[in-house]
């Protein structure tokens, strides 16, 4: 089977091959043909023997080819690549660490871009859980597309549920007036899409939101079951450490940090220290977060508001 990109990506093997390749180009390509008497000289091309291309030096994202159908007739083709961005998402840190899910999405989308004549200008991605709100990569992509209204108007993504988490995401992208290619679903959403196609896409958006909501419910349910069994379901609060006791994950006071946490409440309850002053005193006393960095002001605030420090396990 003749490669439909042969005219653009390799030297034509002869007049017949060049003519056949030019007829197999996809309709969506931006192609301009012009016929003129031989000898034919195209941009950065050298022609001889009725159209055999010897040298090709495309520039600026535009590839030029000249192929001779007849001994004294040539054809010029200009192919303009369309700019696009990629968005990939995984639903947990573990998936990202394994690398399979993100790499698989990026590989699929890059291959799609190559096959369909897209020039990738940026790649965006997110690693998230059902609990964590906000998506840095998604927000950066939206901002980039807003700044690039006159240049990049296309998003390549694996599936509907990789792009949207809620209806607000859908509305945000709809207002940007972009063209979205859902590669695995073999669907392109644009202003030219039919009303029935947009309706079916809206159903998929609702299904994606339902999946996220259900995942959040199941996560909360699992954490509640662990709490009822006396098992601490996540990372220990600041000033405590996780450890395994008879197969159960429990927490215990950290011998180094627990005394500083106790003093946090004393400093703040005195009414003589602001939140920032309490934070600075804690840092001076050697308090660090789970990763060894100094606690932020918001971390100190959450600690002072956490009911766990009153002895209640909620």
Coordinates of C-alpha atoms in Angstrom, one line a residue:
X1 CA 0.0 0.0 0.0
X2 CA 1.4 3.4 -1.0
X3 CA 2.3 5.6 1.9
X4 CA 0.0 8.7 1.6
X5 CA 2.8 10.8 3.0
X6 CA 5.3 9.7 0.4
X7 CA 5.1 12.9 -1.6
X8 CA 5.9 14.9 1.4
X9 CA 8.3 12.6 3.3
X10 CA 10.5 10.8 0.8
X11 CA 11.9 11.1 -2.7
X12 CA 9.4 10.0 -5.4
X13 CA 10.6 6.8 -7.1
X14 CA 9.3 7.9 -10.5
X15 CA 6.6 9.8 -12.4
X16 CA 4.0 7.2 -11.7
X17 CA 4.8 6.9 -8.0
X18 CA 4.8 10.7 -7.6
X19 CA 1.4 11.0 -9.3
X20 CA -0.1 8.2 -7.3
X21 CA 1.2 9.6 -4.0
X22 CA -0.2 13.1 -4.7
X23 CA -3.6 11.5 -5.3
X24 CA -3.5 9.8 -1.9
X25 CA -3.0 12.9 0.2
X26 CA -5.7 13.4 2.8
X27 CA -8.3 16.1 2.0
X28 CA -7.6 18.1 5.2
X29 CA -4.1 19.0 4.1
X30 CA -3.6 22.6 2.9
X31 CA -2.2 21.9 -0.5
X32 CA -1.6 24.3 -3.4
X33 CA -0.8 23.0 -6.9
X34 CA 0.5 25.0 -9.8
X35 CA 1.5 23.7 -13.3
X36 CA 4.2 25.3 -15.4
X37 CA 6.5 24.4 -18.2
X38 CA 9.7 22.5 -17.5
X39 CA 12.4 22.9 -16.5
X40 CA 10.8 23.2 -13.0
X41 CA 12.7 24.7 -10.1
X42 CA 11.1 24.7 -6.7
X43 CA 12.2 26.1 -3.4
X44 CA 15.4 24.4 -2.3
X45 CA 14.9 21.7 -4.9
X46 CA 17.0 20.3 -7.7
X47 CA 15.1 18.6 -10.5
X48 CA 16.3 16.3 -13.3
X49 CA 15.2 13.2 -15.2
X50 CA 11.5 14.4 -15.3
X51 CA 10.9 15.1 -11.6
X52 CA 13.4 13.0 -9.6
X53 CA 13.9 15.1 -6.4
X54 CA 17.5 15.2 -5.4
X55 CA 17.6 17.7 -2.6
X56 CA 14.9 18.9 -0.2
X57 CA 15.4 21.7 2.4
X58 CA 11.9 22.6 3.8
X59 CA 11.8 25.7 6.0
X60 CA 9.3 27.4 8.3
X61 CA 7.0 24.4 8.7
X62 CA 6.3 24.3 4.9
X63 CA 7.5 21.5 2.7
X64 CA 7.8 22.1 -1.0
X65 CA 8.0 19.4 -3.7
X66 CA 8.1 19.6 -7.4
X67 CA 7.2 16.5 -9.5
X68 CA 7.1 16.2 -13.2
X69 CA 4.0 14.4 -14.7
X70 CA 5.2 14.9 -18.2
X71 CA 8.6 15.7 -19.8
X72 CA 7.8 19.4 -20.0
X73 CA 5.2 19.9 -17.2
X74 CA 5.8 20.1 -13.4
X75 CA 3.6 20.2 -10.3
X76 CA 4.4 22.2 -7.1
X77 CA 2.9 21.2 -3.7
X78 CA 3.0 23.3 -0.5
X79 CA 2.0 21.6 2.7
X80 CA 1.2 23.8 5.7
X81 CA 1.4 22.0 9.1
X82 CA -1.4 23.0 11.6
X83 CA -0.2 23.9 15.2
X84 CA -1.7 21.9 18.1
X85 CA -1.2 21.2 21.7
X86 CA -1.3 17.8 23.6
X87 CA -3.0 17.2 26.9
X88 CA -2.5 14.0 28.9
X89 CA -3.7 13.1 32.4
X90 CA -3.4 10.3 34.9
X91 CA -5.5 9.8 37.9
X92 CA -2.9 8.9 40.5
X93 CA 0.7 9.5 41.5
X94 CA 1.3 5.7 41.3
X95 CA 0.3 5.6 37.6
X96 CA 2.7 8.5 36.9
X97 CA 5.6 6.8 38.8
X98 CA 5.1 3.7 36.7
X99 CA 5.2 5.9 33.7
X100 CA 3.1 3.6 31.5
X101 CA -0.1 5.6 31.4
X102 CA 1.4 9.0 30.6
X103 CA 3.9 7.6 28.1
X104 CA 1.2 5.6 26.4
X105 CA -1.0 8.7 26.0
X106 CA 1.9 10.9 24.7
X107 CA 3.0 8.2 22.3
X108 CA -0.5 7.8 20.9
X109 CA -1.0 11.6 20.5
X110 CA 2.4 12.3 19.0
X111 CA 1.9 9.6 16.4
X112 CA -1.6 11.0 15.6
X113 CA -0.1 14.5 15.2
X114 CA 2.6 13.1 12.8
X115 CA 0.0 11.1 10.7
X116 CA -2.4 14.0 10.5
X117 CA 0.0 16.9 9.8
X118 CA 0.0 18.7 13.1
X119 CA 2.9 20.7 14.5
X120 CA 3.1 20.2 18.2
X121 CA 3.7 23.6 19.9
X122 CA 3.3 22.5 23.6
X123 CA 2.6 19.4 25.7
X124 CA 0.6 19.7 28.9
X125 CA -0.2 17.1 31.6
X126 CA -1.5 16.5 35.1
X127 CA -1.1 13.9 37.8
X128 CA -4.0 14.0 40.2
X129 CA -6.3 12.2 42.6
X130 CA -10.0 12.3 43.1
X131 CA -9.5 14.4 46.2
X132 CA -7.2 17.0 44.9
X133 CA -8.9 20.1 43.4
X134 CA -7.4 22.0 40.5
X135 CA -5.2 21.0 37.6
X136 CA -2.1 23.0 36.9
X137 CA -1.4 21.5 33.5
X138 CA -5.0 22.1 32.4
X139 CA -5.0 25.7 33.6
X140 CA -1.7 26.3 31.8
X141 CA -3.1 24.9 28.6
X142 CA -6.2 27.1 28.8
X143 CA -4.0 30.2 29.4
X144 CA -1.7 29.3 26.5
X145 CA -4.7 28.9 24.1
X146 CA -6.1 32.2 25.2
X147 CA -2.8 33.9 24.4
X148 CA -2.6 32.0 21.1
X149 CA -6.1 32.8 19.6
X150 CA -4.6 33.7 16.3
X151 CA -2.2 30.8 16.0
X152 CA -2.9 27.5 17.9
X153 CA -6.6 26.4 18.0
X154 CA -6.3 22.6 18.3
X155 CA -6.1 20.2 21.2
X156 CA -5.1 16.5 20.9
X157 CA -6.3 14.3 23.7
X158 CA -6.8 10.6 24.2
X159 CA -10.4 10.4 25.4
X160 CA -13.2 12.6 26.8
X161 CA -12.6 11.5 30.4
X162 CA -8.9 12.5 30.1
X163 CA -9.8 16.1 29.3
X164 CA -12.8 16.9 31.4
X165 CA -13.4 16.4 35.2
X166 CA -16.5 18.6 35.4
X167 CA -18.9 20.7 33.4
X168 CA -16.9 23.8 34.1
X169 CA -14.0 22.4 32.2
X170 CA -16.3 21.8 29.2
X171 CA -17.7 25.3 29.3
X172 CA -14.1 26.8 29.6
X173 CA -12.9 25.0 26.5
X174 CA -16.2 25.7 24.6
X175 CA -15.7 29.4 25.2
X176 CA -12.2 29.2 23.7
X177 CA -13.6 28.1 20.4
X178 CA -11.0 25.4 19.9
X179 CA -11.0 22.2 17.8
X180 CA -10.6 19.1 19.9
X181 CA -9.4 15.7 18.6
X182 CA -10.4 12.7 20.8
X183 CA -8.0 10.2 19.3
X184 CA -9.2 6.9 20.8
X185 CA -12.8 7.9 20.2
X186 CA -12.2 8.8 16.6
X187 CA -14.1 12.1 17.1
X188 CA -13.3 15.7 16.3
X189 CA -15.3 18.4 18.1
X190 CA -15.5 21.9 16.5
X191 CA -17.9 24.6 15.6
X192 CA -18.7 22.7 12.4
X193 CA -19.8 19.6 14.4
X194 CA -23.4 18.6 14.0
X195 CA -25.9 19.2 16.8
X196 CA -26.3 15.4 17.3
X197 CA -22.5 15.0 17.6
X198 CA -22.3 17.8 20.2
X199 CA -25.2 16.3 22.1
X200 CA -23.5 12.9 22.3
X201 CA -20.3 14.5 23.3
X202 CA -22.2 16.3 26.1
X203 CA -23.4 12.9 27.3
X204 CA -19.8 11.7 27.5
X205 CA -18.8 14.8 29.5
X206 CA -21.6 13.9 32.0
X207 CA -20.4 10.3 32.1
X208 CA -16.8 11.5 32.8
X209 CA -18.1 13.7 35.7
X210 CA -20.1 10.8 37.1
X211 CA -16.9 8.7 37.0
X212 CA -15.0 11.3 39.0
X213 CA -17.8 11.7 41.5
X214 CA -18.1 7.9 41.9
X215 CA -14.4 7.6 42.4
X216 CA -14.4 10.2 45.1
X217 CA -17.3 8.5 46.9
X218 CA -15.5 5.1 46.8
X219 CA -12.4 6.7 48.1
X220 CA -14.3 8.3 51.0
X221 CA -16.1 5.0 51.7
X222 CA -12.7 3.2 51.9
X223 CA -11.3 5.7 54.3
X224 CA -14.3 5.5 56.5
X225 CA -14.1 1.7 56.7
X226 CA -10.4 1.9 57.7
X227 CA -11.2 4.5 60.3
X228 CA -13.9 2.3 61.8
X229 CA -11.4 -0.5 62.0
X230 CA -9.0 1.8 63.9
X231 CA -6.6 2.1 60.9
X232 CA -5.3 5.5 59.9
X233 CA -6.1 5.8 56.2
X234 CA -3.5 8.3 55.0
X235 CA -0.4 10.2 56.0
X236 CA 0.0 11.0 59.6
X237 CA -0.7 14.6 60.7
X238 CA 2.3 16.9 61.4
X239 CA 3.9 15.8 64.6
X240 CA 2.9 12.1 64.2
X241 CA 4.5 9.2 62.4
X242 CA 3.0 6.2 60.5
X243 CA 3.9 2.7 61.5
X244 CA 2.6 -0.8 61.1
X245 CA 1.1 -2.6 64.2
X246 CA -0.1 -6.1 63.7
X247 CA -0.9 -5.5 60.0
X248 CA -2.8 -2.3 60.7
X249 CA -1.5 1.2 59.8
X250 CA -1.6 3.4 62.9
X251 CA 0.0 6.7 64.0
X252 CA 2.0 7.6 67.0
X253 CA 3.5 10.9 68.3
X254 CA 6.8 11.8 66.7
X255 CA 9.3 12.1 69.6
X256 CA 11.1 15.1 68.0
X257 CA 8.2 17.0 66.4
X258 CA 5.3 16.4 68.9
X259 CA 6.6 18.7 71.6
X260 CA 6.9 21.6 69.0
X261 CA 3.4 21.0 67.8
X262 CA 2.2 21.2 71.4
X263 CA 3.9 24.5 71.8
X264 CA 2.3 25.8 68.5
X265 CA -1.1 25.7 70.3
X266 CA 0.3 27.4 73.4
X267 CA 1.9 30.2 71.3
X268 CA -1.2 30.9 69.3
X269 CA -3.5 30.6 72.3
X270 CA -1.5 33.3 74.2
X271 CA -2.9 35.9 71.8
X272 CA 0.5 37.6 71.6
X273 CA 1.7 35.9 68.4
X274 CA 0.4 36.2 64.8
X275 CA 0.2 33.2 62.6
X276 CA 3.4 34.1 60.9
X277 CA 5.2 34.6 64.2
X278 CA 4.0 31.2 65.3
X279 CA 5.3 29.7 62.1
X280 CA 8.7 31.4 62.6
X281 CA 9.0 30.1 66.1
X282 CA 8.2 26.6 65.0
X283 CA 10.9 26.8 62.3
X284 CA 13.4 28.1 64.8
X285 CA 12.5 25.1 67.0
X286 CA 13.4 22.7 64.2
X287 CA 9.9 21.8 62.9
X288 CA 9.9 20.5 59.3
X289 CA 7.2 19.0 57.1
X290 CA 7.0 15.5 55.8
X291 CA 9.6 16.1 53.0
X292 CA 12.0 18.0 55.3
X293 CA 11.1 21.5 54.2
X294 CA 10.0 24.3 56.6
X295 CA 6.2 24.4 57.1
X296 CA 4.3 27.0 55.2
X297 CA 1.9 29.5 56.8
X298 CA -1.1 27.5 55.5
X299 CA 0.3 24.3 57.0
X300 CA 0.5 25.9 60.4
X301 CA -3.1 27.2 60.0
X302 CA -4.4 23.7 59.0
X303 CA -2.6 22.2 61.9
X304 CA -4.2 24.6 64.4
X305 CA -7.6 23.9 62.9
X306 CA -7.2 20.1 62.8
X307 CA -9.6 18.4 65.2
X308 CA -7.3 15.3 65.3
X309 CA -5.1 17.2 67.8
X310 CA -8.0 17.3 70.3
X311 CA -8.0 13.6 70.4
X312 CA -10.9 12.9 68.0
X313 CA -10.5 10.7 65.0
X314 CA -13.0 11.9 62.4

